[in-house]
Short mmCIF file of C-alpha atoms in Angstrom, two decimals:
data_model
loop_
_atom_site.label_atom_id
_atom_site.label_comp_id
_atom_site.label_asym_id
_atom_site.label_seq_id
_atom_site.Cartn_x
_atom_site.Cartn_y
_atom_site.Cartn_z
CA UNK A 622 183.04 -5.66 -41.11
CA UNK A 623 182.40 -3.64 -37.78
CA UNK A 624 183.01 -5.77 -34.70
CA UNK A 625 181.92 -4.48 -31.30
CA UNK A 626 183.48 -5.32 -28.11
CA UNK A 627 181.00 -7.89 -26.95
CA UNK A 628 182.77 -10.58 -28.91
CA UNK A 629 180.18 -10.80 -31.67
CA UNK A 630 180.04 -9.56 -35.29
CA UNK A 631 177.14 -7.40 -36.37
CA UNK A 632 176.23 -9.77 -39.23
CA UNK A 633 176.07 -6.59 -41.64
CA UNK A 634 178.34 -8.25 -44.24
CA UNK A 635 178.30 -11.70 -45.82
CA UNK A 636 180.21 -14.47 -44.31
CA UNK A 637 183.43 -15.74 -45.76
CA UNK A 638 181.63 -18.46 -47.73
CA UNK A 639 179.17 -16.12 -49.37
CA UNK A 640 176.23 -16.91 -47.04
CA UNK A 641 174.45 -14.03 -45.25
CA UNK A 642 176.17 -13.23 -42.05
CA UNK A 643 174.96 -14.40 -38.78
CA UNK A 644 174.98 -12.67 -35.59
CA UNK A 645 177.25 -14.58 -33.27
CA UNK A 646 176.27 -14.81 -29.45
CA UNK A 647 178.31 -13.13 -26.87
CA UNK A 648 181.79 -14.35 -26.38
CA UNK A 649 183.57 -13.95 -23.18
CA UNK A 650 187.24 -13.15 -22.60
CA UNK A 651 189.65 -15.61 -21.16
CA UNK A 652 188.82 -14.21 -17.75
CA UNK A 653 185.65 -12.23 -16.81
CA UNK A 654 186.22 -8.42 -16.85
CA UNK A 655 184.67 -6.02 -14.43
CA UNK A 656 181.28 -4.82 -15.55
CA UNK A 657 182.31 -1.14 -15.44
CA UNK A 658 185.39 -1.89 -17.64
CA UNK A 659 183.28 -3.73 -20.15
CA UNK A 660 180.86 -0.82 -20.20
CA UNK A 661 183.64 1.75 -20.93
CA UNK A 662 185.05 -0.66 -23.65
CA UNK A 663 181.69 -0.92 -25.26
CA UNK A 664 181.31 2.90 -25.18
CA UNK A 665 184.68 3.44 -26.62
CA UNK A 666 183.98 1.24 -29.64
CA UNK A 667 181.08 3.37 -30.71
CA UNK A 668 181.64 5.84 -33.57
CA UNK A 669 180.26 8.74 -31.60
CA UNK A 670 182.74 8.24 -28.78
CA UNK A 671 184.83 10.93 -30.15
CA UNK A 672 188.38 11.73 -29.72
CA UNK A 673 188.00 12.92 -26.12
CA UNK A 674 186.84 9.58 -24.79
CA UNK A 675 189.18 7.64 -22.48
CA UNK A 676 191.06 4.63 -24.06
CA UNK A 677 189.38 1.37 -23.18
CA UNK A 678 190.99 -1.25 -20.92
CA UNK A 679 192.66 -2.93 -23.89
CA UNK A 680 194.39 0.20 -25.05
CA UNK A 681 198.22 0.29 -25.08
CA UNK A 682 200.68 2.81 -26.06
CA UNK A 683 202.79 2.26 -29.23
CA UNK A 684 202.79 2.54 -32.81
CA UNK A 685 199.05 2.17 -33.32
CA UNK A 686 197.00 -0.08 -35.56
CA UNK A 687 198.50 -1.48 -38.80
CA UNK A 688 196.97 -1.61 -42.15
CA UNK A 689 193.41 -0.48 -41.69
CA UNK A 690 192.41 3.25 -41.61
CA UNK A 691 189.44 3.13 -39.40
CA UNK A 692 187.49 6.39 -38.69
CA UNK A 693 186.18 5.10 -35.38
CA UNK A 694 189.46 4.93 -33.62
CA UNK A 695 189.32 8.57 -32.55
CA UNK A 696 192.68 9.49 -33.86
CA UNK A 697 194.08 10.94 -37.12
CA UNK A 698 196.20 8.45 -39.43
CA UNK A 699 199.57 8.89 -40.98
CA UNK A 700 201.52 7.01 -43.67
CA UNK A 701 204.46 5.16 -42.26
CA UNK A 702 206.33 5.20 -45.51
CA UNK A 703 206.69 1.44 -45.77
CA UNK A 704 204.29 -0.16 -48.10
CA UNK A 705 201.51 2.34 -47.59
CA UNK A 706 200.17 1.03 -44.25
CA UNK A 707 198.31 3.51 -42.13
CA UNK A 708 198.85 3.93 -38.55
CA UNK A 709 197.00 6.20 -36.06
CA UNK A 710 198.96 8.85 -34.29
CA UNK A 711 199.59 7.98 -30.69
CA UNK A 712 197.20 9.90 -28.33
CA UNK A 713 198.74 12.13 -25.78
CA UNK A 714 196.95 10.47 -22.96
CA UNK A 715 198.15 6.93 -24.24
CA UNK A 716 201.72 8.22 -24.48
CA UNK A 717 201.47 9.75 -21.12
CA UNK A 718 200.28 6.44 -19.56
CA UNK A 719 203.16 4.58 -21.13
CA UNK A 720 205.73 5.88 -18.63
CA UNK A 721 205.60 2.80 -16.46
CA UNK A 722 202.55 3.46 -14.25
CA UNK A 723 199.85 0.72 -14.01
CA UNK A 724 196.87 1.58 -16.14
CA UNK A 725 193.95 1.83 -13.87
CA UNK A 726 191.68 0.43 -16.39
CA UNK A 727 193.59 -2.78 -16.60
CA UNK A 728 191.42 -5.80 -15.51
CA UNK A 729 192.47 -6.79 -11.96
CA UNK A 730 190.47 -10.12 -12.36
CA UNK A 731 191.90 -11.27 -15.70
CA UNK A 732 194.98 -13.03 -14.27
CA UNK A 733 197.24 -11.00 -16.59
CA UNK A 734 199.80 -8.59 -15.36
CA UNK A 735 198.87 -4.98 -16.42
CA UNK A 736 202.41 -4.20 -17.36
CA UNK A 737 202.49 -7.19 -19.49
CA UNK A 738 199.46 -6.15 -21.27
CA UNK A 739 200.83 -2.69 -21.90
CA UNK A 740 204.21 -4.19 -23.22
CA UNK A 741 202.19 -6.52 -25.56
CA UNK A 742 200.46 -3.42 -26.83
CA UNK A 743 203.59 -1.52 -27.29
CA UNK A 744 205.29 -4.32 -29.27
CA UNK A 745 202.07 -5.17 -31.39
CA UNK A 746 201.31 -1.60 -32.00
CA UNK A 747 197.48 -2.31 -31.61
CA UNK A 748 194.98 -2.99 -29.06
CA UNK A 749 193.19 -6.34 -28.58
CA UNK A 750 189.71 -6.32 -30.18
CA UNK A 751 189.08 -9.73 -31.96
CA UNK A 752 188.30 -13.22 -31.04
CA UNK A 753 189.96 -15.73 -33.53
CA UNK A 754 186.48 -16.18 -35.23
CA UNK A 755 186.11 -12.43 -35.56
CA UNK A 756 189.72 -12.07 -36.93
CA UNK A 757 189.01 -14.76 -39.43
CA UNK A 758 185.66 -13.35 -40.55
CA UNK A 759 187.13 -9.81 -40.77
CA UNK A 760 189.90 -11.02 -42.90
CA UNK A 761 187.48 -12.87 -45.10
CA UNK A 762 188.95 -16.40 -44.59
CA UNK A 763 187.50 -19.48 -43.12
CA UNK A 764 188.30 -20.36 -39.48
CA UNK A 765 189.84 -23.59 -40.50
CA UNK A 766 192.35 -21.88 -42.86
CA UNK A 767 193.05 -19.02 -40.12
CA UNK A 768 193.77 -21.85 -37.65
CA UNK A 769 196.13 -23.41 -39.98
CA UNK A 770 198.01 -20.21 -40.53
CA UNK A 771 198.15 -19.40 -36.74
CA UNK A 772 199.37 -22.89 -35.72
CA UNK A 773 201.98 -22.82 -38.57
CA UNK A 774 203.15 -19.63 -37.20
CA UNK A 775 203.55 -21.30 -33.83
CA UNK A 776 200.72 -19.49 -32.04
CA UNK A 777 198.79 -21.50 -29.29
CA UNK A 778 195.12 -22.20 -29.44
CA UNK A 779 193.34 -19.46 -27.33
CA UNK A 780 189.63 -20.64 -27.65
CA UNK A 781 187.48 -17.52 -28.27
CA UNK A 782 189.43 -15.12 -26.06
CA UNK A 783 189.54 -11.52 -27.35
CA UNK A 784 193.21 -11.33 -27.92
CA UNK A 785 193.87 -10.52 -31.62
CA UNK A 786 194.56 -7.30 -33.18
CA UNK A 787 194.21 -5.41 -36.59
CA UNK A 788 197.55 -6.70 -37.42
CA UNK A 789 196.54 -10.27 -37.17
CA UNK A 790 193.61 -9.43 -39.43
CA UNK A 791 196.05 -7.90 -41.98
CA UNK A 792 198.37 -10.80 -41.78
CA UNK A 793 195.53 -13.29 -42.60
CA UNK A 794 194.35 -11.01 -45.58
CA UNK A 795 197.85 -10.98 -47.08
CA UNK A 796 198.39 -14.75 -46.91
CA UNK A 797 194.95 -15.46 -48.14
CA UNK A 798 195.43 -12.83 -50.86
CA UNK A 799 198.63 -14.60 -52.14
CA UNK A 800 196.65 -17.74 -52.43
CA UNK A 801 193.71 -16.14 -54.10
CA UNK A 802 196.00 -14.35 -56.64
CA UNK A 803 197.73 -17.71 -57.41
CA UNK A 804 201.12 -16.56 -56.39
CA UNK A 805 201.08 -19.24 -53.59
CA UNK A 806 199.27 -22.44 -53.15
CA UNK A 807 197.62 -23.02 -49.88
CA UNK A 808 200.23 -25.50 -48.82
CA UNK A 809 203.07 -23.11 -49.86
CA UNK A 810 201.35 -20.36 -47.72
CA UNK A 811 201.30 -22.48 -44.65
CA UNK A 812 204.95 -23.39 -45.27
CA UNK A 813 205.78 -19.68 -45.43
CA UNK A 814 203.93 -19.10 -42.20
CA UNK A 815 205.75 -21.92 -40.55
CA UNK A 816 209.16 -21.05 -41.67
CA UNK A 817 208.79 -17.43 -40.74
CA UNK A 818 207.21 -18.48 -37.26
CA UNK A 819 210.03 -20.90 -36.38
CA UNK A 820 212.85 -18.59 -37.39
CA UNK A 821 211.42 -15.39 -35.67
CA UNK A 822 210.34 -17.40 -32.45
CA UNK A 823 214.02 -18.44 -31.86
CA UNK A 824 215.10 -14.86 -32.55
CA UNK A 825 212.64 -13.48 -30.18
CA UNK A 826 213.57 -15.97 -27.48
CA UNK A 827 217.35 -15.12 -27.93
CA UNK A 828 216.70 -11.34 -27.54
CA UNK A 829 214.60 -11.60 -24.51
CA UNK A 830 216.77 -14.35 -22.68
CA UNK A 831 220.22 -12.98 -23.67
CA UNK A 832 220.04 -9.39 -25.17
CA UNK A 833 217.16 -7.64 -23.35
CA UNK A 834 217.88 -9.30 -19.92
CA UNK A 835 221.35 -7.91 -19.86
CA UNK A 836 220.22 -4.35 -20.75
CA UNK A 837 217.45 -4.14 -18.18
CA UNK A 838 219.50 -4.35 -15.05
CA UNK A 839 218.25 -1.58 -12.87
CA UNK A 840 220.60 1.52 -13.19
CA UNK A 841 219.85 2.83 -9.71
CA UNK A 842 219.08 1.07 -6.34
CA UNK A 843 215.40 0.89 -5.66
CA UNK A 844 214.37 0.56 -9.30
CA UNK A 845 212.87 -2.53 -10.57
CA UNK A 846 213.59 -4.29 -13.85
CA UNK A 847 209.97 -3.84 -15.01
CA UNK A 848 210.42 0.01 -14.63
CA UNK A 849 213.39 -0.30 -16.99
CA UNK A 850 211.86 -2.56 -19.56
CA UNK A 851 209.01 -0.46 -21.03
CA UNK A 852 210.91 2.60 -21.98
CA UNK A 853 213.86 0.42 -23.28
CA UNK A 854 211.71 -1.61 -25.55
CA UNK A 855 210.07 1.76 -26.62
CA UNK A 856 213.48 2.88 -27.77
CA UNK A 857 214.84 -0.34 -29.16
CA UNK A 858 211.79 -1.69 -31.01
CA UNK A 859 211.80 0.64 -34.11
CA UNK A 860 215.64 0.16 -34.57
CA UNK A 861 215.49 -3.66 -34.12
CA UNK A 862 212.55 -3.85 -36.62
CA UNK A 863 214.52 -1.84 -39.17
CA UNK A 864 217.53 -4.02 -38.67
CA UNK A 865 215.64 -7.15 -38.84
CA UNK A 866 214.31 -6.13 -42.46
CA UNK A 867 217.69 -5.14 -43.50
CA UNK A 868 219.33 -8.51 -42.76
CA UNK A 869 216.29 -10.45 -44.22
CA UNK A 870 216.63 -8.47 -47.58
CA UNK A 871 220.35 -9.12 -47.66
CA UNK A 872 219.99 -12.82 -46.89
CA UNK A 873 217.18 -13.10 -49.49
CA UNK A 874 219.34 -11.33 -52.14
CA UNK A 875 222.13 -13.80 -51.46
CA UNK A 876 219.87 -16.84 -51.47
CA UNK A 877 218.20 -15.79 -54.81
CA UNK A 878 221.68 -15.12 -56.42
CA UNK A 879 222.77 -18.61 -55.50
CA UNK A 880 219.49 -20.28 -56.91
CA UNK A 881 219.41 -18.41 -60.24
CA UNK A 882 223.10 -19.38 -60.86
CA UNK A 883 222.04 -23.02 -60.82
CA UNK A 884 222.84 -24.98 -63.94
CA UNK A 885 219.30 -26.10 -64.56
CA UNK A 886 215.86 -26.05 -63.24
CA UNK A 887 216.32 -29.40 -61.29
CA UNK A 888 219.38 -28.10 -59.63
CA UNK A 889 217.50 -25.05 -58.19
CA UNK A 890 215.60 -27.57 -55.99
CA UNK A 891 217.90 -30.69 -55.72
CA UNK A 892 221.50 -29.23 -55.67
CA UNK A 893 224.89 -30.80 -55.18
CA UNK A 894 226.32 -29.28 -52.02
CA UNK A 895 228.97 -30.14 -49.49
CA UNK A 896 227.27 -30.68 -46.15
CA UNK A 897 229.43 -30.73 -42.94
CA UNK A 898 228.59 -31.68 -39.32
CA UNK A 899 230.70 -30.33 -36.42
CA UNK A 900 230.29 -32.14 -33.25
CA UNK A 901 231.73 -31.43 -29.84
CA UNK A 902 233.39 -34.53 -28.25
CA UNK A 903 232.18 -35.87 -24.78
CA UNK A 904 229.31 -33.26 -24.58
CA UNK A 905 227.15 -35.63 -22.56
CA UNK A 906 229.72 -36.11 -19.98
CA UNK A 907 230.18 -32.14 -19.69
CA UNK A 908 226.50 -31.75 -19.01
CA UNK A 909 226.94 -33.80 -15.86
CA UNK A 910 230.04 -32.01 -14.56
CA UNK A 911 229.33 -28.41 -15.39
CA UNK A 912 226.85 -26.01 -13.96
CA UNK A 913 223.97 -24.97 -16.15
CA UNK A 914 225.33 -21.45 -16.65
CA UNK A 915 228.83 -22.61 -17.54
CA UNK A 916 227.21 -25.06 -20.05
CA UNK A 917 225.11 -22.36 -21.50
CA UNK A 918 228.29 -20.15 -21.94
CA UNK A 919 230.29 -22.90 -23.66
CA UNK A 920 227.38 -23.73 -26.10
CA UNK A 921 226.95 -20.12 -26.90
CA UNK A 922 230.74 -19.61 -27.54
CA UNK A 923 230.80 -22.75 -29.80
CA UNK A 924 227.83 -21.65 -31.85
CA UNK A 925 229.12 -18.08 -32.15
CA UNK A 926 232.61 -19.39 -33.17
CA UNK A 927 231.09 -21.70 -35.77
CA UNK A 928 228.57 -19.32 -37.20
CA UNK A 929 231.42 -16.54 -37.61
CA UNK A 930 233.76 -19.06 -39.31
CA UNK A 931 231.13 -20.48 -41.63
CA UNK A 932 229.92 -17.06 -42.77
CA UNK A 933 233.46 -15.59 -43.09
CA UNK A 934 234.57 -18.30 -45.49
CA UNK A 935 231.43 -18.36 -47.64
CA UNK A 936 229.50 -21.21 -46.19
CA UNK A 937 225.85 -21.26 -44.91
CA UNK A 938 224.96 -22.18 -41.35
CA UNK A 939 221.96 -24.48 -41.57
CA UNK A 940 221.23 -24.91 -37.91
CA UNK A 941 222.74 -25.41 -34.39
CA UNK A 942 221.85 -28.32 -32.20
CA UNK A 943 223.64 -27.34 -28.95
CA UNK A 944 226.76 -29.43 -29.19
CA UNK A 945 226.45 -29.67 -33.03
CA UNK A 946 226.38 -27.38 -35.93
CA UNK A 947 225.30 -28.24 -39.58
CA UNK A 948 226.61 -26.12 -42.51
CA UNK A 949 226.85 -26.44 -46.18
CA UNK A 950 228.80 -24.83 -49.06
CA UNK A 951 228.59 -24.77 -52.84
CA UNK A 952 232.30 -25.48 -53.22
CA UNK A 953 234.05 -28.53 -51.70
CA UNK A 954 237.15 -26.30 -50.99
CA UNK A 955 235.16 -23.86 -49.02
CA UNK A 956 233.56 -26.71 -46.88
CA UNK A 957 237.13 -28.20 -46.22
CA UNK A 958 238.52 -24.90 -45.25
CA UNK A 959 235.65 -24.31 -42.74
CA UNK A 960 236.02 -27.76 -41.18
CA UNK A 961 239.84 -27.30 -40.61
CA UNK A 962 239.43 -23.81 -39.44
CA UNK A 963 236.90 -25.08 -36.78
CA UNK A 964 239.31 -27.76 -35.64
CA UNK A 965 242.20 -25.25 -35.24
CA UNK A 966 240.14 -22.59 -33.53
CA UNK A 967 238.65 -25.03 -31.01
CA UNK A 968 242.11 -26.68 -30.46
CA UNK A 969 243.52 -23.29 -29.45
CA UNK A 970 240.80 -22.55 -26.91
CA UNK A 971 241.46 -24.29 -23.59
CA UNK A 972 237.96 -23.91 -22.41
CA UNK A 973 236.61 -25.90 -25.46
CA UNK A 974 236.32 -29.58 -25.78
CA UNK A 975 237.69 -31.52 -28.72
CA UNK A 976 235.90 -31.30 -32.01
CA UNK A 977 235.18 -33.84 -34.90
CA UNK A 978 233.80 -33.01 -38.33
CA UNK A 979 232.35 -35.11 -41.15
CA UNK A 980 231.51 -33.80 -44.73
CA UNK A 981 229.86 -35.39 -47.61
CA UNK A 982 229.29 -34.16 -51.16
CA UNK A 983 226.17 -34.79 -53.34
CA UNK A 984 222.66 -34.02 -54.13
CA UNK A 985 220.76 -32.22 -51.30
CA UNK A 986 217.09 -31.42 -51.06
CA UNK A 987 216.52 -28.02 -49.48
CA UNK A 988 213.21 -27.18 -47.63
CA UNK A 989 212.42 -24.26 -45.47
CA UNK A 990 216.09 -23.47 -44.87
CA UNK A 991 217.00 -27.03 -44.07
CA UNK A 992 218.77 -29.71 -45.97
CA UNK A 993 217.72 -33.33 -46.38
CA UNK A 994 218.85 -36.45 -48.10
CA UNK A 995 221.37 -39.40 -48.17
CA UNK A 996 224.28 -36.92 -48.48
CA UNK A 997 223.14 -35.19 -45.21
CA UNK A 998 222.84 -38.62 -43.49
CA UNK A 999 226.36 -39.59 -44.64
CA UNK A 1000 227.93 -36.47 -43.21
CA UNK A 1001 226.26 -37.16 -39.97
CA UNK A 1002 227.58 -40.88 -39.87
CA UNK A 1003 231.06 -39.55 -40.82
CA UNK A 1004 230.98 -37.21 -37.77
CA UNK A 1005 230.16 -40.03 -35.47
CA UNK A 1006 233.13 -42.16 -36.54
CA UNK A 1007 235.62 -39.26 -36.93
CA UNK A 1008 238.77 -39.26 -34.73
CA UNK A 1009 239.01 -36.40 -32.23
CA UNK A 1010 240.28 -33.19 -33.72
CA UNK A 1011 239.91 -34.55 -37.21
CA UNK A 1012 237.80 -34.33 -40.31
CA UNK A 1013 236.48 -37.37 -42.25
CA UNK A 1014 235.03 -36.88 -45.78
CA UNK A 1015 233.32 -39.35 -48.19
CA UNK A 1016 234.75 -40.54 -51.65
CA UNK A 1017 232.52 -38.07 -53.63
CA UNK A 1018 234.02 -35.10 -51.65
CA UNK A 1019 237.46 -36.43 -52.13
CA UNK A 1020 236.93 -36.78 -55.89
CA UNK A 1021 235.51 -33.14 -55.97
CA UNK A 1022 238.58 -31.83 -54.19
CA UNK A 1023 240.92 -33.61 -56.67
CA UNK A 1024 238.75 -32.38 -59.63
CA UNK A 1025 239.03 -28.64 -58.55
CA UNK A 1026 242.92 -29.12 -57.90
CA UNK A 1027 242.59 -28.47 -54.04
CA UNK A 1028 243.99 -31.88 -53.27
CA UNK A 1029 246.06 -34.48 -55.08
CA UNK A 1030 244.71 -37.81 -55.87
CA UNK A 1031 247.54 -39.23 -53.80
CA UNK A 1032 250.85 -38.24 -52.39
CA UNK A 1033 252.59 -40.30 -55.18
CA UNK A 1034 250.60 -38.33 -57.84
CA UNK A 1035 251.59 -35.06 -56.18
CA UNK A 1036 255.24 -36.09 -56.20
CA UNK A 1037 255.06 -37.17 -59.79
CA UNK A 1038 253.46 -33.74 -60.82
CA UNK A 1039 256.06 -31.89 -58.95
CA UNK A 1040 258.89 -33.76 -60.60
CA UNK A 1041 257.42 -33.24 -64.11
CA UNK A 1042 256.99 -29.52 -63.41
CA UNK A 1043 260.59 -29.17 -62.14
CA UNK A 1044 261.78 -31.01 -65.29
CA UNK A 1045 260.03 -28.58 -67.49
CA UNK A 1046 261.17 -25.68 -65.48
CA UNK A 1047 257.59 -24.79 -64.42
CA UNK A 1048 256.05 -24.13 -60.90
CA UNK A 1049 254.93 -27.37 -59.35
CA UNK A 1050 251.22 -27.54 -58.69
CA UNK A 1051 250.04 -26.19 -55.36
CA UNK A 1052 247.61 -28.05 -53.23
CA UNK A 1053 245.64 -26.77 -50.19
CA UNK A 1054 244.59 -30.02 -48.77
CA UNK A 1055 245.86 -33.76 -48.34
CA UNK A 1056 243.65 -36.83 -48.39
CA UNK A 1057 244.45 -40.11 -46.80
CA UNK A 1058 242.33 -43.24 -47.48
CA UNK A 1059 240.96 -44.90 -44.26
CA UNK A 1060 239.85 -48.51 -43.88
CA UNK A 1061 236.45 -49.26 -45.44
CA UNK A 1062 233.70 -49.82 -43.02
CA UNK A 1063 230.01 -50.59 -42.89
CA UNK A 1064 227.71 -47.67 -41.82
CA UNK A 1065 224.21 -48.30 -40.67
CA UNK A 1066 221.68 -47.53 -43.35
CA UNK A 1067 224.25 -46.68 -46.00
CA UNK A 1068 226.34 -49.76 -46.63
CA UNK A 1069 230.01 -49.96 -46.89
CA UNK A 1070 231.83 -46.65 -47.25
CA UNK A 1071 235.63 -45.62 -47.58
CA UNK A 1072 236.10 -42.50 -45.60
CA UNK A 1073 239.07 -40.16 -46.31
CA UNK A 1074 240.96 -38.26 -43.55
CA UNK A 1075 241.33 -34.53 -44.58
CA UNK A 1076 244.23 -32.44 -43.48
CA UNK A 1077 246.24 -29.37 -44.57
CA UNK A 1078 249.21 -29.98 -46.77
CA UNK A 1079 252.41 -29.66 -44.89
CA UNK A 1080 253.53 -26.59 -47.00
CA UNK A 1081 250.07 -24.95 -46.34
CA UNK A 1082 249.88 -25.57 -42.55
#
């Protein structure tokens, strides 16, 4: 479908529902543009504008449009080598304008910073050309479904502002195509959009707040941060994109391997896992005493240490909650090792407050990378009652450690086993962990539980 720059479709093709297309009325942008700029934008949208025409006021430098080989863009296309998408080559004049100068064609009355618009164009690799209605129609999906996808991805409602690109259209086509092909249900496609949006939104916020902010310090007096930002993003963007895909493929391969090794089909969804919470003691009091910057550094150090330890010992970090981390492991011994390593590492760092950990073992439901169920709730409750710098586990976890030979059923049983081995001239059994039963106590919502205190064996410490 051809879409002009006035905000309406031509009506030359059927609507998504199969009915004849209607010509929509003019749709204005979020803020009125100059008449001259609108005139140039409409002129550039015509097929006869030619390659020599000046880019319109929505044009940005970057990698170009994704996925659609359009002959009216006034540029040659090339293959990008990944999935067969076509992208127009960057025009010399667009590349020349991407050096940090303000584009004279930017709308002065739109309320948006011209540099911000150019950065958006660089990152998205395409110019703004569609309203939400036009994008949905061009993708061949209903406006209702398009809105569900966009909201699931975490995008704000923008009314009928012309702020969407060819990449937005292509994304809608792909999601809708998976549904039409029967590979995903509509509800599952929305879940895919939501999980991807939530994960990447956090990644993007971290990169801007922590990573990019530190790199854009002006290298010379008199330079502004904005003068450094554009060329830096231009250099980093392709490298970060490739790295993101690499890490995602690695994580996907690891997750797939864990799932296919499940004992049966039911275990692929509802699995028996060890789930652990690690919580900083007295964090609320710290927030009243520490400066915001110091508090942020402490939380980042805690999350980084926890993430490194969990990954190094074969666990999976589910999520971080500031003063608390949630992790899981298929093996109880792995979960126990992670918990004790966390306690030991934090205890050796004078800048860190004390830590307490609770672990439970049992059936866990996994959804969108998170874990749910009674086992998770029990681990959280155990954390709240655990002593400082200590690990509490539930009875099922203690039984699992005993079953795998990582801990004795009791110290008396360990002594008997050692004596029997010595009598037979054999090596006594070696245990990694010790378990001490604690007083039974009622826990809100879970009844009476018997927690166990987990520690290292004296010969293993």
